[in-house]
Coordinates of C-alpha atoms in Angstrom, one line a residue:
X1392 CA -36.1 -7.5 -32.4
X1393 CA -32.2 -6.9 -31.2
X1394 CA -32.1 -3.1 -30.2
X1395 CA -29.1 -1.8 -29.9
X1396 CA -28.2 1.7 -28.1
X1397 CA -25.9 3.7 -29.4
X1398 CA -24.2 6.9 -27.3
X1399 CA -21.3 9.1 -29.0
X1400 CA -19.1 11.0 -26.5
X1401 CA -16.1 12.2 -27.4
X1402 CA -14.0 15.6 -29.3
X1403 CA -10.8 17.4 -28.4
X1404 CA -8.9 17.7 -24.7
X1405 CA -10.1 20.4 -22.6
X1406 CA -7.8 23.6 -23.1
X1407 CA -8.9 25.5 -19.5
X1408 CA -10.6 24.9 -16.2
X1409 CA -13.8 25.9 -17.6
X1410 CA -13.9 22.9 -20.5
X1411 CA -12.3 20.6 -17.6
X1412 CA -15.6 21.0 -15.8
X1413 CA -17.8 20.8 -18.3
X1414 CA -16.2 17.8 -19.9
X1415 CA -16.2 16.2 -16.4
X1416 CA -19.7 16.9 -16.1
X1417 CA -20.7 15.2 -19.8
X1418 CA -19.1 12.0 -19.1
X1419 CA -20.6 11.8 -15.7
X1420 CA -24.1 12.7 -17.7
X1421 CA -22.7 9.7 -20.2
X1422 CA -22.3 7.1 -17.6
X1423 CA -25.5 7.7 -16.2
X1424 CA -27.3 7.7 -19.5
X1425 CA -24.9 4.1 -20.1
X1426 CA -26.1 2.8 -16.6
X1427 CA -30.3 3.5 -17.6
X1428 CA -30.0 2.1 -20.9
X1429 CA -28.0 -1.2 -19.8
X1430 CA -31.1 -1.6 -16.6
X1431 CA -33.5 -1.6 -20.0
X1432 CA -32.1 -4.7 -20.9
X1433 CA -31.3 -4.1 -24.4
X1434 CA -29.2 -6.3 -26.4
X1435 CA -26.3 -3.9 -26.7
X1436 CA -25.0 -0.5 -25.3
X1437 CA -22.5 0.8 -27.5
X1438 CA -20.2 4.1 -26.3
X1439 CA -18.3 5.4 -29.0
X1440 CA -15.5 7.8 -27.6
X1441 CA -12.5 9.2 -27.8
X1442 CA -11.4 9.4 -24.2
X1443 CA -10.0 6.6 -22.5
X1444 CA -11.0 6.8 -19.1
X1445 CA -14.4 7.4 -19.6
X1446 CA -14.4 4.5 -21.7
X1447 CA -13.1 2.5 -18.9
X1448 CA -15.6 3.5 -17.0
X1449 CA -18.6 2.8 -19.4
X1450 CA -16.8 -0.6 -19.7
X1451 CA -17.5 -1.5 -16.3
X1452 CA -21.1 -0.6 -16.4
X1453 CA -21.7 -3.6 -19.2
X1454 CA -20.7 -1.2 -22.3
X1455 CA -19.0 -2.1 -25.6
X1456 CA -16.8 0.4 -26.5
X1457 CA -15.7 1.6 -30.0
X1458 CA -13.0 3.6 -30.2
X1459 CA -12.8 6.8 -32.0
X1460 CA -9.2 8.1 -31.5
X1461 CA -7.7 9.1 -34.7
X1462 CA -7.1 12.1 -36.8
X1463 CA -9.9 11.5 -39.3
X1464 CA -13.2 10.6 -37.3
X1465 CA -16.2 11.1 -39.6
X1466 CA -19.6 10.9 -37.2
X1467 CA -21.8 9.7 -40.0
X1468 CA -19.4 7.5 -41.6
X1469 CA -17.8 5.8 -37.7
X1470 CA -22.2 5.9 -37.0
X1471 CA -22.4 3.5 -39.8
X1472 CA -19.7 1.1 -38.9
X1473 CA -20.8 0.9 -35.3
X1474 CA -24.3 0.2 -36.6
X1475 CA -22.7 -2.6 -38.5
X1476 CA -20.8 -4.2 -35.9
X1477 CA -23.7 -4.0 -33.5
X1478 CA -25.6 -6.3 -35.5
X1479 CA -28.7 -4.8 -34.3
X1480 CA -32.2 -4.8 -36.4
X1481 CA -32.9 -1.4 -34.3
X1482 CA -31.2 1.1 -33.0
X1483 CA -31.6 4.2 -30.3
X1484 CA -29.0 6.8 -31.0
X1485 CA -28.2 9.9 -28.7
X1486 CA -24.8 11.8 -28.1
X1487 CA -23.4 11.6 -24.1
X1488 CA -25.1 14.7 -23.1
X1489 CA -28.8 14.6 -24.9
X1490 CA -31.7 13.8 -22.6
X1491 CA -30.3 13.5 -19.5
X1492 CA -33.6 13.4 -17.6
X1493 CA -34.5 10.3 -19.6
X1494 CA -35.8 7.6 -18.2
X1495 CA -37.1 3.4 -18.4
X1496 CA -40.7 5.1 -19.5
X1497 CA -39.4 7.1 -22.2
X1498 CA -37.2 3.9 -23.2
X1499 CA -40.0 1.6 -23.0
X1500 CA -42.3 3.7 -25.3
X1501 CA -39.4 4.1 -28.2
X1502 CA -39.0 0.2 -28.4
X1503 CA -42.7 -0.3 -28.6
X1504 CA -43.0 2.7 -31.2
X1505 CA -39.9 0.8 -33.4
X1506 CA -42.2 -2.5 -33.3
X1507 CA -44.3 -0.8 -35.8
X1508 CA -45.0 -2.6 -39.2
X1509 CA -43.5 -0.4 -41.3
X1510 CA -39.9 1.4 -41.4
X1511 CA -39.9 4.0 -38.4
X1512 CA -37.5 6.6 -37.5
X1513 CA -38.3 8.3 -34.0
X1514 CA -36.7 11.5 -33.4
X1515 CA -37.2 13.6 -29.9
X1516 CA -38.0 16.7 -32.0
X1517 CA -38.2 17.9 -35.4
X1518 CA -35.6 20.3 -36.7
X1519 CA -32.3 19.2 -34.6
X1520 CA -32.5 15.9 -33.2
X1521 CA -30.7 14.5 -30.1
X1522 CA -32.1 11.1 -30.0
X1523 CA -32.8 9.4 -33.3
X1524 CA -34.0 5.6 -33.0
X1525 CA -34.6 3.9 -36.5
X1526 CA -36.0 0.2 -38.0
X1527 CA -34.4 -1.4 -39.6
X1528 CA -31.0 -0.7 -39.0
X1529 CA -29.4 -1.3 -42.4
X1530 CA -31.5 2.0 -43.8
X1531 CA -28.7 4.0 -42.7
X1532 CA -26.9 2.4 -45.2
X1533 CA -29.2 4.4 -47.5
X1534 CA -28.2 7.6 -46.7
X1535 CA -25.3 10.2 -47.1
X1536 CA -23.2 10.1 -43.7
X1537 CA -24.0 13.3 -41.9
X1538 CA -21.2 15.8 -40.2
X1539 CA -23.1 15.6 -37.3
X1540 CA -26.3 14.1 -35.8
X1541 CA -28.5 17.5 -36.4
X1542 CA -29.9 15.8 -39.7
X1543 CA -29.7 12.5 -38.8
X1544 CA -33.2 12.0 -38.1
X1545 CA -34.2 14.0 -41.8
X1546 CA -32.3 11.5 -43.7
X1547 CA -33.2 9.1 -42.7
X1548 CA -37.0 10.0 -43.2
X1549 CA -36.0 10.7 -46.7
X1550 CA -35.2 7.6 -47.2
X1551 CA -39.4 6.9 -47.3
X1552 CA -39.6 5.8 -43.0
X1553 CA -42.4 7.1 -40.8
X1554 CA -41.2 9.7 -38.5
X1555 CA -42.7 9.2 -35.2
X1556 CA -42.3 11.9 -32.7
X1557 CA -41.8 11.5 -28.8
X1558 CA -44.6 13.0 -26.3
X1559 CA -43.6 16.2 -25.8
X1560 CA -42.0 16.4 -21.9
X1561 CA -38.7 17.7 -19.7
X1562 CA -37.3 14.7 -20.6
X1563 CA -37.3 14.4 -24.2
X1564 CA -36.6 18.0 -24.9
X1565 CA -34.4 18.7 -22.3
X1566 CA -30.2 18.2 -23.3
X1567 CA -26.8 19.6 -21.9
X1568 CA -24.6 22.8 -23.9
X1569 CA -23.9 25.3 -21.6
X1570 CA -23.2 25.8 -18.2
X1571 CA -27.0 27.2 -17.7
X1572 CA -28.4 23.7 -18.6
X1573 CA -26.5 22.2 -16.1
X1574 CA -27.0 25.0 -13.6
X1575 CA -31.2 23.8 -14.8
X1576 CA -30.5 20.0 -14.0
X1577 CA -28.6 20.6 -10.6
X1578 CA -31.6 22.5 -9.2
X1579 CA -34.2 20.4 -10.6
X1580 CA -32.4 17.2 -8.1
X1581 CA -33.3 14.7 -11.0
X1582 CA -30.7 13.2 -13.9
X1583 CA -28.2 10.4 -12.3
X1584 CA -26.3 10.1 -9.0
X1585 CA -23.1 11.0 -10.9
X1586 CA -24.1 13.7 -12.6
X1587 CA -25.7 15.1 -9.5
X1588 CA -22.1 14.9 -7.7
X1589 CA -20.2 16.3 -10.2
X1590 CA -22.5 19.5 -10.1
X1591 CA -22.5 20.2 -6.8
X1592 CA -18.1 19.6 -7.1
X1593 CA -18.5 22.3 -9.7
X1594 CA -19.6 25.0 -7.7
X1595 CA -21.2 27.1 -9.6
X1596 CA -23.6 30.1 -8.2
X1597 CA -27.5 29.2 -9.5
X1598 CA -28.6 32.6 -7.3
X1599 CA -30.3 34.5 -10.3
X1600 CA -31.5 31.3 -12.1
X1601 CA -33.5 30.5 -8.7
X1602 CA -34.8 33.8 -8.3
X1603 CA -36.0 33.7 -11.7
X1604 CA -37.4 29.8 -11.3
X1605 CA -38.9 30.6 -8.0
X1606 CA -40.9 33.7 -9.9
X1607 CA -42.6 31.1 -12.3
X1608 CA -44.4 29.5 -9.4
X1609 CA -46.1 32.8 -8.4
X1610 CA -49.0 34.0 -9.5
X1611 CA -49.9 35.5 -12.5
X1612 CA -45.8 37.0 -13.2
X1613 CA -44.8 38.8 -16.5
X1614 CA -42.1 36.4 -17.8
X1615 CA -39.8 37.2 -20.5
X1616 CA -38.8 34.9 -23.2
X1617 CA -36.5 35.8 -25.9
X1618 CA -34.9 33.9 -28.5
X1619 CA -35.8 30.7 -30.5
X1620 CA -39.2 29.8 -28.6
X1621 CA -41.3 27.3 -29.8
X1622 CA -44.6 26.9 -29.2
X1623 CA -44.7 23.8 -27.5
X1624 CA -43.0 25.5 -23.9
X1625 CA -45.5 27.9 -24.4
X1626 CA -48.2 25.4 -24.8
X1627 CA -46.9 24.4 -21.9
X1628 CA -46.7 27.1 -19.7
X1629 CA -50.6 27.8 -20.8
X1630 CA -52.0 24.7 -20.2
X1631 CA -50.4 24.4 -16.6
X1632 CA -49.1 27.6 -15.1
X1633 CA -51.3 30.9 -14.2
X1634 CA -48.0 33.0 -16.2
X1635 CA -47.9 35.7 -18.7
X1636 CA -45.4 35.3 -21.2
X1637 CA -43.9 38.1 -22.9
X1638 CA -42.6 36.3 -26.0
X1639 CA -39.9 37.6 -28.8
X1640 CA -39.8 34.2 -30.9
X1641 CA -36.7 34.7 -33.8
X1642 CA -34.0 32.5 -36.0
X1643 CA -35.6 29.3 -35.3
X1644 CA -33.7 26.4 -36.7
X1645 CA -30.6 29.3 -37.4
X1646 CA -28.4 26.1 -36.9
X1647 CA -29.9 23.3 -38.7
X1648 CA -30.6 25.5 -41.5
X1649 CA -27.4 26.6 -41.6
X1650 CA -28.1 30.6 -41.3
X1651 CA -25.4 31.1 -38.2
X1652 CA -22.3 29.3 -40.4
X1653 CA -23.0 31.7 -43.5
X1654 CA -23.6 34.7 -40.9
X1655 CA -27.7 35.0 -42.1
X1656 CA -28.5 35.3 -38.6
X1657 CA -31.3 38.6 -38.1
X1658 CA -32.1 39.6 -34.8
X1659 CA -34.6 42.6 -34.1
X1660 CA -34.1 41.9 -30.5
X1661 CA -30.6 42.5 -31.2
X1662 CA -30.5 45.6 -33.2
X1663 CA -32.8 47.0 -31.0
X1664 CA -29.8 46.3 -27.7
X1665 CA -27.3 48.0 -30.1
X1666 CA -29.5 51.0 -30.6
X1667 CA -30.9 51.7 -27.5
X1668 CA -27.4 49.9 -25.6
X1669 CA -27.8 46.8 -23.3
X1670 CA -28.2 49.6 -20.1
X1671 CA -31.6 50.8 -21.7
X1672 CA -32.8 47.5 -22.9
X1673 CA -32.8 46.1 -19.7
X1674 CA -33.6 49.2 -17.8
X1675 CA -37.3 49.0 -20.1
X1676 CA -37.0 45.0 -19.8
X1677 CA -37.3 45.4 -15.9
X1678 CA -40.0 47.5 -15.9
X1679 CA -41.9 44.9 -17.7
X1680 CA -41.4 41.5 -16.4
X1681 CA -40.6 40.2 -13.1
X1682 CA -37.8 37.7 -14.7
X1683 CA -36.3 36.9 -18.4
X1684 CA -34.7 34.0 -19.7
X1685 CA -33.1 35.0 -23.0
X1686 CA -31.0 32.7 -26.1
X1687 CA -28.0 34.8 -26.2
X1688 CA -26.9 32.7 -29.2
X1689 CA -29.7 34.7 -31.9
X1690 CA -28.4 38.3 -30.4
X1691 CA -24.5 37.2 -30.6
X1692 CA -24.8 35.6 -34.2
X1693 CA -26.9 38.4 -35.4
X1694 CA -25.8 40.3 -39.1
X1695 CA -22.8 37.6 -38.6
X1696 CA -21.0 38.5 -35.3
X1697 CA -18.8 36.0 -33.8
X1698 CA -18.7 35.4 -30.2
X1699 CA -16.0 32.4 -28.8
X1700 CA -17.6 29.8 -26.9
X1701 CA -15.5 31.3 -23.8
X1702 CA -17.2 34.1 -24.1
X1703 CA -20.6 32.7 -24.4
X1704 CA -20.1 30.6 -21.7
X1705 CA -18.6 33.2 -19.5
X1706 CA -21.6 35.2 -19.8
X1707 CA -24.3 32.3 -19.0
X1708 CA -22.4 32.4 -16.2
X1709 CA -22.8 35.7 -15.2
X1710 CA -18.4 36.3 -15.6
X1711 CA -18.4 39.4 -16.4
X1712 CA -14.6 40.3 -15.9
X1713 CA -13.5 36.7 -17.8
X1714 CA -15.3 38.1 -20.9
X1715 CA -12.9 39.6 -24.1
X1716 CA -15.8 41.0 -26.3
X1717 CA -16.4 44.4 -25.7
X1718 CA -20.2 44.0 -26.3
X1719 CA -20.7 40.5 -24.7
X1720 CA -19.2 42.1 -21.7
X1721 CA -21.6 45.2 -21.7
X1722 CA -24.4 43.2 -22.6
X1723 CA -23.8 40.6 -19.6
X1724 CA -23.1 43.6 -17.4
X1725 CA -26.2 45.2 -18.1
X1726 CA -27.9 42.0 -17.5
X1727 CA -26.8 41.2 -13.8
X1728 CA -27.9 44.8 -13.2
X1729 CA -31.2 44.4 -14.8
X1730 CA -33.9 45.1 -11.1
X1731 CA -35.6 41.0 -12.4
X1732 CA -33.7 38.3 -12.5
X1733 CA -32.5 37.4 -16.1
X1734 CA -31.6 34.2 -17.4
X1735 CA -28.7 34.1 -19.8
X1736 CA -28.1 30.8 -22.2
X1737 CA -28.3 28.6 -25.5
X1738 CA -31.6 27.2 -26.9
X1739 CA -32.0 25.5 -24.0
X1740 CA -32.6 28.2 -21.9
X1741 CA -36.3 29.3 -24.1
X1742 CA -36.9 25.4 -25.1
X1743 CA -35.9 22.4 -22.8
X1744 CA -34.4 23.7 -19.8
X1745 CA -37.3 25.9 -19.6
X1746 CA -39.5 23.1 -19.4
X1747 CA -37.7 21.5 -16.5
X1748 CA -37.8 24.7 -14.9
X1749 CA -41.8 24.7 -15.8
X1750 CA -42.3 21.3 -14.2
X1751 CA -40.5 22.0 -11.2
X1752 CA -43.3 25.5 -10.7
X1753 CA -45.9 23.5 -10.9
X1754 CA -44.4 21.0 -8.3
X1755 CA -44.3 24.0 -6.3
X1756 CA -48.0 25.2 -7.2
X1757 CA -49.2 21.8 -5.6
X1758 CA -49.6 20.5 -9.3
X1759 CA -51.2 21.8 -12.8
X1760 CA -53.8 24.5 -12.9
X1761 CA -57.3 22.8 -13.3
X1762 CA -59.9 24.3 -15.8

């Protein structure tokens, strides 16, 4: 079986310092995803990318590059064409900054789970993919190119394959947005050497993302969690961590399904920070839970507002002065002023980089709870 890995990195030139940095950190999250799956010893690692010299250096680490300069790149329909040129009967796809904690185990187990009798599509998770890995190859031929890789893994199971799902763990739901998930990988010490480097050349302050880490190794904490929760974190959390969770699960899959483009997006969480105003909310927050971590992205898409992604970021960050919108800019205000450390992010934040931050209190705790 040739397996072929396929990694797509690219989009527009960064416009401010902030994008500079985070487009520095993705490609040295790319190269170290590019170095891990060329020590697999797969038949091919493809980079697809628009930037030159990270293609340069993929290139040196044993990657083919295809090039997607141009003014009318299509994911779906350039996906296809590399999956052509690959020759490949399999393939493992993932963008530059998906899974950045993965490793040869997690590797290992998708090429045995594509060895499978029948047409397989593994996916890392079940309503928006970031690693989709499919035999045979040639079924994506079957199916309508995509935008973008959120239904890439439904497609193709339309197309009559056996989904498969990954073992739940940091490493498979765990990917890269916003400046919190990277602020999540630089404490947990893991991912690759040059990621590593290139956080610690960012610079950025992880003082309340500690505090509120460091209160999910203690015992018996109130923790909120607001935003699209899932139930396997909190699985999670149950099965290994002596932690009550405060949960306000909402707009689950508000992406995928489309509900944040055509401004659907309902938040009670939300309307309840306009009514009472984000001082009050977190005043009665804090006197609650010892820390929150919170998916800004329901509360700032709710009854169809529209926040920039400067301003979204500048909040995770805690930014308060960089922020334009009014509201954002109370809301993050209130938040550093809340008496518990609050965590402020994307998905991420509730889902993945939650788990990491899970993983690393029970590391603390001397290892899982035993029953």
């Amino acid at each position: 079986m040739r397996t072929a890995a396929i990694i797509f990195e690219g989009g527009p030139r960064a416009e401010n310092p902030l994008q500079e940095t985070l487009t520095g950190l993705r490609h040295a999250v790319t190269l170290d995803t590019v170095a891990k799956f060329c020590a697999a010893g797969l038949d091919q690692v493809v980079l697809a990318t628009n930037h030159p010299a990270l293609a340069e250096a993929a290139a040196r680490l044993g990657a083919r590059i295809f090039d997607t300069r141009g003014d009318r790149f299509h994911f779906g329909r350039s996906l296809v064409q590399v999956v052509r040129e690959s020759g490949a009967d399999a393939v493992i796809y993932l963008s530059g900054a998906a899974l950045p904690l993965i490793g040869q185990e997690e590797i290992a187990w998708i090429r045995d789970a594509l060895r499978r009798d029948e047409p397989t599509v593994v996916v890392n998770n079940v309503q928006s993919v970031d690693l989709v890995a499919w035999r045979p190859a040639s079924r994506l031929e079957r199916v309508d190119p995509p935008e973008n890789d959120n239904i890439l893994g439904w497609r193709l199971r339309d197309t009559g394959m056996e989904r498969v799902l990954l073992p739940n763990s940091a490493a498979v739901n765990f990917d890269l947005d916003t400046p919190t998930d990277y602020l999540i990988l630089a404490l947990s010490g893991k991912g690759g050497p040059r990621a590593q480097a290139a956080l610690r050349a960012a610079g950025w302050s992880d003082a309340r993302l500690r505090a509120a880490a460091d209160v999910l190794a203690a015992e018996l904490p109130e923790v909120a969690l607001i935003g699209r929760v899932g139930s396997a974190i909190m699985e999670h959390f149950n099965r290994n961590l002596p932690v009550r969770l405060r949960v306000f699960s909402e707009e689950r899959g508000m992406k995928a399904l489309g509900r944040e483009a055509a401004g659907l997006v309902r938040s009670v969480v939300g309307d309840l920070i306009e009514d009472l105003g984000p001082e009050r909310f977190f005043a009665r927050l804090g006197e609650t839970c010892d820390a929150a971590f919170f998916d800004t992205r329901v509360l700032f898409a709710n009854r169809g507002r529209r926040v920039s992604e400067w301003d979204r970021f500048q909040s995770d960050l805690g930014n308060v002065e960089q922020i334009g919108d009014p509201f954002v800019r109370a809301f993050t205000r209130a938040a550093l002023e809340c008496p518990i450390p609050v965590v402020l992010g994307g998905h991420s934040v509730v889902a993945g980089g939650l788990w990491v931050l899970a993983d690393r209190a029970i590391a603390l705790r001397g290892g899982p709870m035993r029953f």
